[in-house]
XYZ file of C-alpha atoms in Angstrom:
594
model
C 131.884 -68.261 -159.508
C 135.498 -69.127 -158.714
C 138.347 -67.467 -160.567
C 139.461 -70.647 -162.341
C 142.782 -72.316 -163.074
C 144.604 -72.340 -166.409
C 143.671 -75.447 -168.321
C 143.916 -74.950 -172.045
C 145.099 -72.852 -174.955
C 143.051 -71.344 -177.785
C 143.697 -72.894 -181.204
C 140.751 -71.449 -183.160
C 138.349 -68.503 -182.980
C 135.214 -68.430 -185.144
C 132.810 -65.701 -184.034
C 131.299 -66.720 -180.693
C 132.905 -70.192 -180.990
C 136.352 -70.705 -179.477
C 138.192 -74.055 -179.686
C 140.831 -74.795 -177.049
C 143.121 -77.787 -176.551
C 144.707 -79.146 -173.412
C 141.342 -79.143 -171.633
C 141.873 -82.478 -169.870
C 139.518 -82.812 -166.897
C 137.009 -80.241 -168.158
C 133.376 -81.322 -168.515
C 130.451 -80.494 -170.788
C 128.694 -77.244 -169.838
C 131.518 -76.145 -167.523
C 131.973 -72.388 -167.362
C 135.368 -71.119 -168.517
C 137.141 -67.774 -168.707
C 138.662 -67.118 -172.107
C 141.946 -65.178 -172.521
C 143.362 -62.591 -170.140
C 140.266 -60.510 -170.841
C 138.394 -63.210 -168.867
C 135.463 -63.488 -171.272
C 132.788 -65.830 -169.940
C 132.074 -68.966 -171.952
C 130.553 -72.435 -171.687
C 131.864 -75.748 -173.019
C 129.327 -77.150 -175.506
C 131.400 -79.987 -177.033
C 134.298 -82.157 -175.836
C 136.479 -84.277 -178.110
C 139.414 -85.855 -176.257
C 141.234 -82.868 -174.671
C 139.792 -80.400 -177.194
C 136.815 -78.268 -176.094
C 134.449 -76.153 -178.173
C 133.444 -73.126 -176.126
C 130.404 -70.900 -176.638
C 131.534 -67.409 -175.592
C 128.866 -65.071 -174.224
C 130.785 -61.893 -175.036
C 132.312 -60.267 -178.134
C 135.380 -62.280 -179.248
C 136.980 -59.676 -181.549
C 140.744 -59.531 -180.979
C 141.117 -63.060 -179.594
C 143.635 -65.321 -181.247
C 145.380 -68.692 -180.989
C 147.800 -69.154 -178.108
C 145.777 -67.271 -175.513
C 144.906 -69.098 -172.269
C 141.594 -70.575 -171.160
C 140.788 -70.866 -167.457
C 138.239 -73.411 -166.202
C 136.027 -72.949 -163.153
C 134.909 -76.566 -162.859
C 131.301 -75.412 -162.392
C 128.316 -75.431 -164.752
C 126.635 -72.165 -165.766
C 124.520 -71.394 -162.697
C 122.328 -68.619 -161.331
C 122.295 -67.198 -157.821
C 118.909 -67.553 -156.160
C 117.898 -65.646 -153.061
C 116.522 -62.310 -151.782
C 117.227 -59.475 -154.224
C 115.964 -61.080 -157.446
C 112.646 -59.195 -157.535
C 112.941 -55.823 -159.255
C 116.362 -56.675 -160.712
C 117.340 -56.221 -164.360
C 119.872 -58.782 -165.589
C 121.644 -59.596 -168.820
C 121.527 -63.132 -170.260
C 124.050 -64.559 -167.777
C 122.548 -62.931 -164.650
C 124.862 -59.953 -164.399
C 122.878 -57.026 -162.907
C 122.862 -54.258 -165.509
C 122.830 -51.442 -162.934
C 126.034 -52.776 -161.333
C 127.657 -53.284 -164.752
C 126.819 -49.687 -165.676
C 128.525 -48.445 -162.513
C 131.589 -50.523 -163.394
C 131.877 -49.953 -167.141
C 129.609 -47.060 -168.212
C 126.837 -47.121 -170.824
C 128.401 -49.948 -172.871
C 129.063 -53.339 -171.304
C 132.835 -53.796 -171.096
C 134.201 -57.218 -171.970
C 135.120 -59.458 -169.077
C 133.230 -57.400 -166.512
C 132.054 -59.480 -163.554
C 129.221 -58.754 -161.132
C 127.456 -61.186 -158.776
C 123.767 -61.815 -159.424
C 122.792 -60.955 -155.834
C 124.105 -58.001 -153.844
C 126.565 -59.179 -151.211
C 126.419 -56.069 -149.033
C 122.648 -55.663 -148.598
C 121.096 -56.590 -145.258
C 117.787 -58.493 -145.169
C 115.475 -59.052 -142.208
C 115.233 -62.828 -141.802
C 112.248 -64.134 -139.793
C 112.691 -67.814 -138.815
C 109.760 -70.161 -139.315
C 111.359 -73.530 -138.475
C 112.432 -74.326 -134.915
C 115.578 -75.882 -133.471
C 115.121 -79.647 -133.265
C 112.714 -79.833 -136.238
C 113.469 -82.477 -138.886
C 113.976 -80.625 -142.190
C 114.550 -81.724 -145.775
C 114.744 -80.313 -149.306
C 112.133 -77.622 -149.887
C 111.127 -77.039 -146.268
C 110.763 -73.349 -145.456
C 113.308 -72.241 -142.838
C 112.153 -68.637 -142.671
C 110.984 -65.647 -144.673
C 112.256 -62.284 -145.897
C 109.857 -59.505 -146.949
C 111.643 -58.849 -150.234
C 109.131 -56.273 -151.528
C 105.775 -55.076 -150.167
C 104.033 -57.761 -152.272
C 106.541 -60.657 -152.280
C 107.419 -62.728 -149.233
C 110.660 -64.507 -150.066
C 110.609 -68.003 -148.561
C 114.089 -69.273 -147.706
C 114.079 -73.029 -148.374
C 116.362 -75.935 -147.522
C 118.520 -76.419 -150.650
C 118.198 -79.646 -152.684
C 120.183 -82.569 -151.301
C 120.080 -81.583 -147.623
C 117.980 -83.304 -144.946
C 118.452 -83.778 -141.239
C 117.765 -82.106 -137.899
C 117.827 -78.322 -137.467
C 120.563 -77.511 -134.940
C 120.556 -73.710 -135.072
C 118.638 -70.954 -136.888
C 119.299 -67.225 -137.119
C 116.828 -64.416 -136.401
C 117.328 -60.802 -137.509
C 119.329 -59.098 -140.249
C 121.705 -61.025 -142.481
C 123.366 -60.870 -145.892
C 122.618 -63.458 -148.574
C 125.964 -65.173 -147.960
C 125.661 -65.287 -144.146
C 124.877 -68.593 -142.462
C 121.259 -68.547 -141.252
C 120.873 -72.217 -140.269
C 122.840 -75.358 -139.432
C 121.443 -78.807 -140.172
C 122.859 -82.042 -138.731
C 122.859 -84.538 -141.603
C 124.203 -88.091 -141.950
C 127.350 -86.601 -143.532
C 127.871 -84.033 -140.770
C 126.669 -80.504 -140.034
C 125.706 -78.471 -143.115
C 125.586 -74.686 -143.060
C 122.795 -72.978 -145.039
C 122.731 -69.386 -146.293
C 119.858 -67.477 -147.898
C 121.485 -67.912 -151.330
C 121.315 -71.031 -153.488
C 123.131 -71.715 -156.761
C 121.511 -73.868 -159.415
C 122.700 -74.987 -162.903
C 120.490 -73.303 -165.500
C 120.257 -76.295 -167.841
C 118.812 -78.600 -165.192
C 115.214 -78.367 -163.990
C 114.762 -77.916 -160.242
C 113.368 -80.960 -158.384
C 109.631 -81.174 -157.634
C 107.353 -83.473 -155.671
C 104.747 -84.302 -158.316
C 103.448 -82.771 -161.526
C 99.715 -82.001 -161.450
C 97.133 -81.407 -164.172
C 96.512 -77.671 -164.717
C 92.954 -76.787 -163.749
C 92.777 -73.044 -163.045
C 92.748 -70.336 -165.747
C 95.449 -67.679 -165.705
C 93.255 -64.604 -166.128
C 95.012 -62.041 -168.308
C 92.390 -59.294 -168.607
C 92.611 -59.619 -172.403
C 89.130 -60.481 -173.681
C 90.087 -62.495 -176.754
C 92.397 -64.659 -174.630
C 90.325 -65.173 -171.486
C 87.052 -65.816 -173.303
C 88.076 -67.839 -176.344
C 91.639 -69.126 -175.874
C 92.485 -69.212 -172.150
C 95.767 -70.569 -170.801
C 95.820 -72.546 -167.564
C 98.099 -71.758 -164.635
C 101.058 -74.042 -165.217
C 100.321 -74.215 -168.930
C 102.231 -73.310 -172.084
C 101.327 -70.911 -174.874
C 102.990 -69.486 -177.960
C 102.358 -66.264 -179.884
C 103.649 -66.540 -183.453
C 103.257 -63.628 -185.809
C 105.041 -61.543 -188.432
C 106.905 -58.310 -187.776
C 104.615 -55.513 -186.576
C 101.657 -57.714 -185.654
C 101.857 -56.992 -181.931
C 103.669 -59.946 -180.284
C 105.583 -57.741 -177.874
C 102.530 -55.648 -176.955
C 100.581 -58.833 -176.119
C 103.449 -60.096 -173.972
C 103.731 -56.728 -172.229
C 99.990 -56.916 -171.481
C 100.376 -60.421 -170.077
C 103.317 -59.344 -167.933
C 101.325 -56.372 -166.618
C 97.952 -57.951 -165.947
C 98.242 -61.755 -165.817
C 96.908 -63.387 -162.677
C 100.362 -64.422 -161.420
C 102.220 -63.713 -158.193
C 105.610 -63.309 -159.915
C 106.478 -62.354 -163.504
C 109.804 -63.186 -165.174
C 110.166 -61.311 -168.483
C 112.985 -62.408 -170.804
C 113.825 -60.133 -173.736
C 115.723 -62.689 -175.809
C 117.346 -60.969 -178.764
C 114.585 -58.419 -179.368
C 115.275 -54.791 -180.254
C 116.466 -52.518 -177.465
C 113.526 -50.124 -177.745
C 111.093 -52.925 -176.840
C 112.947 -53.672 -173.601
C 113.161 -49.929 -172.952
C 109.345 -49.799 -173.010
C 109.280 -52.425 -170.252
C 111.969 -50.665 -168.219
C 110.187 -47.318 -168.469
C 106.601 -48.553 -167.958
C 106.806 -51.175 -165.233
C 108.111 -48.909 -162.438
C 105.269 -46.469 -163.253
C 102.402 -48.959 -163.643
C 100.511 -50.063 -160.561
C 99.542 -53.677 -159.956
C 95.687 -53.764 -159.922
C 95.708 -56.269 -157.037
C 98.210 -54.674 -154.653
C 98.419 -51.048 -155.773
C 102.227 -51.321 -155.781
C 104.456 -50.779 -158.860
C 104.628 -53.854 -161.111
C 108.405 -54.041 -160.677
C 107.762 -55.120 -157.069
C 106.841 -58.579 -158.405
C 108.874 -58.693 -161.620
C 112.319 -59.948 -162.688
C 113.622 -58.653 -166.039
C 116.274 -60.265 -168.211
C 117.292 -57.849 -170.960
C 119.308 -59.562 -173.659
C 118.756 -57.336 -176.684
C 119.672 -57.875 -180.323
C 122.938 -55.906 -180.125
C 124.282 -58.177 -177.379
C 126.300 -61.299 -178.389
C 124.249 -63.962 -180.170
C 125.348 -66.819 -177.902
C 123.967 -65.123 -174.777
C 120.456 -65.415 -176.212
C 120.463 -69.116 -175.390
C 121.587 -68.642 -171.803
C 119.024 -65.871 -171.193
C 116.109 -68.291 -171.701
C 117.595 -70.838 -169.285
C 118.481 -68.149 -166.741
C 114.897 -66.871 -166.833
C 113.211 -70.242 -166.410
C 115.529 -71.260 -163.552
C 114.648 -68.074 -161.635
C 110.960 -68.750 -162.392
C 111.249 -72.341 -161.085
C 112.800 -71.046 -157.855
C 109.768 -68.853 -157.096
C 107.444 -71.688 -158.170
C 109.128 -73.870 -155.533
C 108.092 -71.343 -152.873
C 104.447 -72.029 -153.755
C 103.859 -69.059 -156.036
C 102.090 -68.850 -159.380
C 104.774 -67.616 -161.787
C 104.378 -66.396 -165.374
C 107.394 -66.345 -167.674
C 107.421 -64.419 -170.954
C 110.098 -65.283 -173.531
C 110.357 -62.716 -176.332
C 111.251 -64.354 -178.602
C 112.248 -68.011 -178.868
C 113.039 -67.504 -182.576
C 116.089 -65.435 -181.600
C 117.153 -68.243 -179.276
C 116.742 -70.764 -182.108
C 118.854 -68.519 -184.368
C 121.621 -68.640 -181.758
C 121.411 -72.451 -181.798
C 121.584 -72.400 -185.609
C 124.664 -70.184 -185.639
C 126.529 -72.285 -183.077
C 125.532 -75.517 -184.845
C 126.853 -74.144 -188.124
C 130.165 -73.116 -186.573
C 130.482 -76.589 -184.999
C 129.981 -77.982 -188.542
C 127.106 -80.207 -187.440
C 124.775 -81.783 -189.977
C 121.987 -79.188 -190.438
C 118.298 -79.987 -190.192
C 115.414 -78.162 -191.838
C 116.259 -74.594 -192.975
C 119.709 -74.849 -191.413
C 118.470 -75.267 -187.842
C 120.142 -78.032 -185.836
C 118.476 -81.449 -185.908
C 117.951 -81.239 -182.133
C 115.912 -77.992 -182.294
C 112.655 -79.794 -181.461
C 114.072 -81.574 -178.408
C 115.641 -78.348 -177.068
C 112.305 -76.523 -177.379
C 110.492 -79.431 -175.717
C 112.993 -79.508 -172.831
C 112.414 -75.806 -172.271
C 108.599 -75.843 -172.338
C 108.422 -79.031 -170.253
C 109.888 -77.123 -167.312
C 106.510 -75.385 -166.987
C 103.670 -76.955 -165.009
C 101.528 -77.006 -161.910
C 103.399 -78.972 -159.261
C 103.421 -80.150 -155.689
C 106.559 -78.516 -154.305
C 109.105 -80.353 -152.185
C 108.595 -79.646 -148.492
C 106.529 -80.984 -145.621
C 103.665 -78.490 -146.072
C 102.623 -79.936 -149.468
C 102.246 -76.483 -151.055
C 101.483 -76.109 -154.750
C 103.231 -73.876 -157.263
C 102.657 -73.152 -160.946
C 104.924 -71.957 -163.750
C 103.193 -70.733 -166.909
C 105.418 -70.184 -169.966
C 104.409 -67.927 -172.865
C 106.846 -67.802 -175.763
C 106.699 -65.413 -178.699
C 107.817 -66.770 -182.064
C 108.945 -64.500 -184.915
C 108.608 -66.533 -188.134
C 110.174 -64.792 -191.155
C 107.387 -63.191 -193.189
C 104.772 -64.667 -190.857
C 105.299 -68.155 -192.355
C 103.863 -70.466 -189.686
C 105.205 -73.561 -191.482
C 108.819 -72.741 -190.591
C 110.658 -75.082 -188.149
C 110.626 -72.995 -184.944
C 106.842 -72.445 -185.082
C 106.077 -76.050 -185.994
C 108.331 -77.529 -183.307
C 106.833 -75.148 -180.750
C 103.272 -76.127 -181.688
C 104.102 -79.766 -181.006
C 104.726 -79.062 -177.321
C 102.523 -76.103 -176.327
C 98.799 -76.354 -175.579
C 97.683 -72.828 -176.514
C 98.222 -71.192 -179.906
C 97.574 -67.463 -180.234
C 98.050 -66.773 -183.952
C 98.690 -63.151 -184.814
C 97.404 -62.015 -188.188
C 99.138 -59.267 -190.175
C 95.881 -58.297 -191.915
C 94.178 -57.649 -188.574
C 97.176 -55.628 -187.403
C 97.215 -53.531 -190.593
C 93.498 -52.816 -190.142
C 94.313 -51.551 -186.621
C 92.546 -54.421 -184.852
C 94.516 -55.164 -181.677
C 95.191 -57.613 -180.205
C 95.562 -58.990 -183.741
C 94.841 -62.582 -182.673
C 93.092 -64.562 -185.392
C 90.061 -66.212 -183.769
C 89.671 -68.696 -186.632
C 93.133 -70.290 -186.424
C 93.991 -69.890 -182.719
C 93.112 -72.605 -180.217
C 93.393 -73.645 -176.566
C 93.571 -77.272 -175.434
C 92.846 -76.301 -171.819
C 89.167 -75.423 -172.345
C 87.746 -78.682 -170.966
C 90.044 -78.650 -167.931
C 89.288 -75.095 -166.829
C 85.618 -74.764 -167.830
C 84.426 -75.472 -164.294
C 86.699 -72.744 -162.887
C 85.451 -70.307 -165.536
C 81.826 -71.115 -164.644
C 82.552 -70.396 -160.981
C 84.306 -67.131 -161.786
C 82.048 -65.724 -164.524
C 78.741 -67.578 -164.204
C 77.342 -70.823 -165.617
C 76.270 -69.257 -168.902
C 79.753 -67.897 -169.713
C 80.906 -71.124 -171.398
C 77.665 -71.354 -173.398
C 77.928 -67.689 -174.513
C 81.529 -68.294 -175.611
C 80.341 -71.125 -177.872
C 77.551 -68.971 -179.329
C 79.890 -66.067 -180.043
C 82.502 -68.310 -181.692
C 79.851 -69.909 -183.926
C 78.718 -66.442 -185.055
C 82.323 -65.494 -185.912
C 82.775 -68.736 -187.874
C 79.490 -68.199 -189.731
C 80.637 -64.670 -190.586
C 83.796 -66.036 -192.212
C 81.658 -68.190 -194.517
C 79.259 -65.352 -195.342
C 82.055 -62.843 -195.991
C 82.930 -64.558 -199.270
C 79.324 -64.237 -200.498
C 79.258 -60.551 -199.497
C 82.472 -59.908 -201.450
C 80.967 -61.499 -204.564
C 77.372 -60.239 -204.620
C 77.060 -57.679 -201.797
C 75.246 -57.539 -198.471
C 71.809 -57.142 -200.077
C 71.934 -60.722 -201.375
C 71.923 -62.102 -197.827
C 68.826 -63.185 -195.970
C 67.704 -61.115 -192.987
C 69.007 -63.755 -190.557
C 72.420 -63.765 -192.239
C 72.564 -59.959 -192.118
C 71.926 -60.114 -188.370
C 74.748 -62.656 -188.122
C 77.099 -60.241 -189.927
C 76.063 -57.329 -187.693
C 76.481 -59.375 -184.487
C 79.869 -60.648 -185.653
C 80.948 -57.051 -186.336
C 79.814 -56.114 -182.828
C 81.782 -59.021 -181.316
C 84.881 -57.996 -183.280
C 84.735 -54.250 -182.715
C 83.021 -53.950 -179.343
C 84.415 -57.058 -177.618
C 87.566 -58.459 -179.235
C 89.155 -55.116 -180.087
C 90.963 -53.850 -176.975
C 93.073 -50.735 -176.449
C 96.217 -51.600 -174.469
C 96.916 -47.915 -173.824
C 93.482 -46.930 -172.477
C 93.361 -46.829 -168.682
C 90.025 -48.690 -168.492
C 90.073 -50.852 -171.624
C 93.579 -52.239 -170.992
C 92.235 -54.763 -168.456
C 88.823 -56.483 -168.304
C 87.768 -58.802 -165.486
C 85.980 -62.089 -166.227
C 82.774 -60.643 -164.761
C 82.886 -57.691 -167.156
C 83.717 -59.961 -170.109
C 80.663 -62.090 -169.312
C 78.460 -58.982 -168.978
C 79.673 -57.602 -172.343
C 79.029 -60.896 -174.136
C 75.578 -61.127 -172.528
C 74.617 -57.713 -173.950
C 75.882 -58.462 -177.485
C 74.099 -61.827 -177.630
C 70.929 -60.315 -176.135
C 70.964 -57.807 -179.013
C 71.374 -60.680 -181.486
C 68.427 -62.633 -180.032
C 66.214 -59.538 -179.763
C 66.956 -58.595 -183.391
C 66.078 -62.087 -184.646
C 62.857 -62.080 -182.623
C 61.924 -58.621 -183.951
C 62.392 -59.512 -187.638
C 60.307 -62.651 -187.079
C 57.545 -60.239 -186.034
C 58.127 -58.423 -189.356
C 59.918 -55.438 -187.880
C 62.235 -53.707 -190.435
C 65.867 -54.680 -189.798
C 67.012 -51.088 -190.440
C 64.868 -49.866 -187.554
C 66.151 -52.624 -185.244
C 69.788 -51.765 -186.011
C 69.147 -48.053 -185.453
C 68.127 -48.346 -181.788
C 70.096 -45.915 -179.580
C 71.274 -48.704 -177.263
C 73.660 -49.903 -180.005
C 75.778 -46.801 -179.451
C 75.987 -47.703 -175.758
C 77.074 -51.241 -176.680
C 79.941 -49.729 -178.678
C 81.078 -47.741 -175.623
C 80.629 -50.401 -172.923
C 84.305 -51.468 -173.060
C 85.147 -48.096 -171.488
C 82.827 -48.605 -168.501
C 84.864 -48.888 -165.305
C 84.859 -52.149 -163.338
C 83.240 -50.375 -160.373
C 80.257 -49.432 -162.582
C 79.546 -52.890 -163.981
C 75.827 -52.476 -163.290
C 75.694 -50.001 -166.218
C 76.517 -52.861 -168.595
C 74.186 -55.318 -166.880
C 71.209 -52.947 -167.240
C 71.795 -52.758 -171.024
C 70.283 -56.242 -171.453
C 66.906 -54.965 -170.252
C 67.332 -51.823 -172.360
C 67.986 -53.954 -175.454
C 64.911 -56.104 -174.837
C 62.748 -53.043 -174.136
C 63.807 -50.909 -177.113
C 63.932 -53.698 -179.725
C 60.777 -55.285 -178.295
C 58.972 -51.979 -178.691
C 59.853 -51.869 -182.392
C 58.595 -55.426 -182.850
C 55.362 -54.657 -180.977
C 54.630 -51.513 -183.002
C 55.120 -53.182 -186.337
C 58.435 -51.520 -187.031
C 57.665 -47.931 -186.113
C 60.811 -46.088 -184.987
C 60.462 -45.414 -181.250
C 63.833 -43.720 -180.935
């Protein structure tokens, strides 16, 4: 970012909003430096030569008469080797470099480039001299981490004939290729800059058709999200939004994870910073940080920076999508971002919408989520990439009718509703199976059948019907007790309890239970439903229900979530054990064979 030239003078300071006059020639969304302290800000409104500036740092001590310097550039991020494993603030300043420069607290006006300028990378050319190249074509690769091959692409707006290409070590700012274009020779480095508020160009948007497997049973079985899809997790304080997002970041079937802590408490980001370097990726065996980018913009950082952190995160995610990767972005939480919009709108004295949020809240949320998707990337090889966006929403008091939740639900396709009552009863993940939904089920059913077997989709429907029937029967049980139910209804209640406790309940901190493959999920469901069918068959043969429910195999069903993936046959053999033990009771007229 250039140093800027003096353009205007401050005439008003109102929290993170600074108004300056004499800003002739400045444009909307230009980055400016405010006062001699050089605080970073962004123009969000222009009226004649008067600019309203959103300042991304603490403005205490600023006053009228101080200078404003314009850079003439929009707020942009640096894209290139060195992103993976980095921890940034909301405006892509690396926190480790800032700490070296200013200590434990971020000093005002501190500057640090997003990518290290002094680090050498081994560049391996893929294109050849004389090749025609255009936007998105891969010039060469850098092995950024053991699990991520960084593909250096032709930047947008450049096409022509490759005149020269480098081989060997280089810094991100070094020229690694020259392309002869109609306007002359263009030099290309490994680093691109891209404005955060503008989506990166793509070839074509495709319909999502593959599930993003998360290893979380309630999500993968009942409410799956597709690669390139959108999902939201609304829930009240303490219901487990952050834990669910941490689980998705750890285990989701994505090549790259971008995790944005947008205005959440510092201790939640600390969990990520402490855990991810220690946790091993189940696919590669390498630490999770080797495929992760973190943006830590916690609640004690300036409010305005919450907005930029979301855009910074999705721009970095789009860049890796353009390489042909499947990328998952977690935003925790978009409510904090919306609060930043509300504060700035109020200080600009705009007409408020519902509950004080700006009238354009819905369109801003839609613009953000629409940058997700499965796409054909630009480039001659026709590669595909996917960007899946999962946003947490923190409605006050868990009120899902508030504006941020409602506007989010209009644009996302998956709704994972967290329930405070489930959380208080220690059922995690506390996702309410009666109000949550996924609109991707029809599109990804075929992929799920291929991955988990043809009967998986049918078993999912059976299990959901049992849970819905339980909800209707629960009211009767509360009024007149379990004894008033028919034998069939009592079996329904017992099976539903087994689905809830043995299948849906999942311990994020248990080394085995934290992640469950689709094959294991299908095997677990098969056992539970086999028990349900065997019990119904037994009572039809006049076997006492108490004896059927007392079979020893039920204890094994309760422990099957802790069976390791390598020992899946132990779960599969339980189906025969269920049929044998319950069938024996039915055959002997109810005698206890245990």
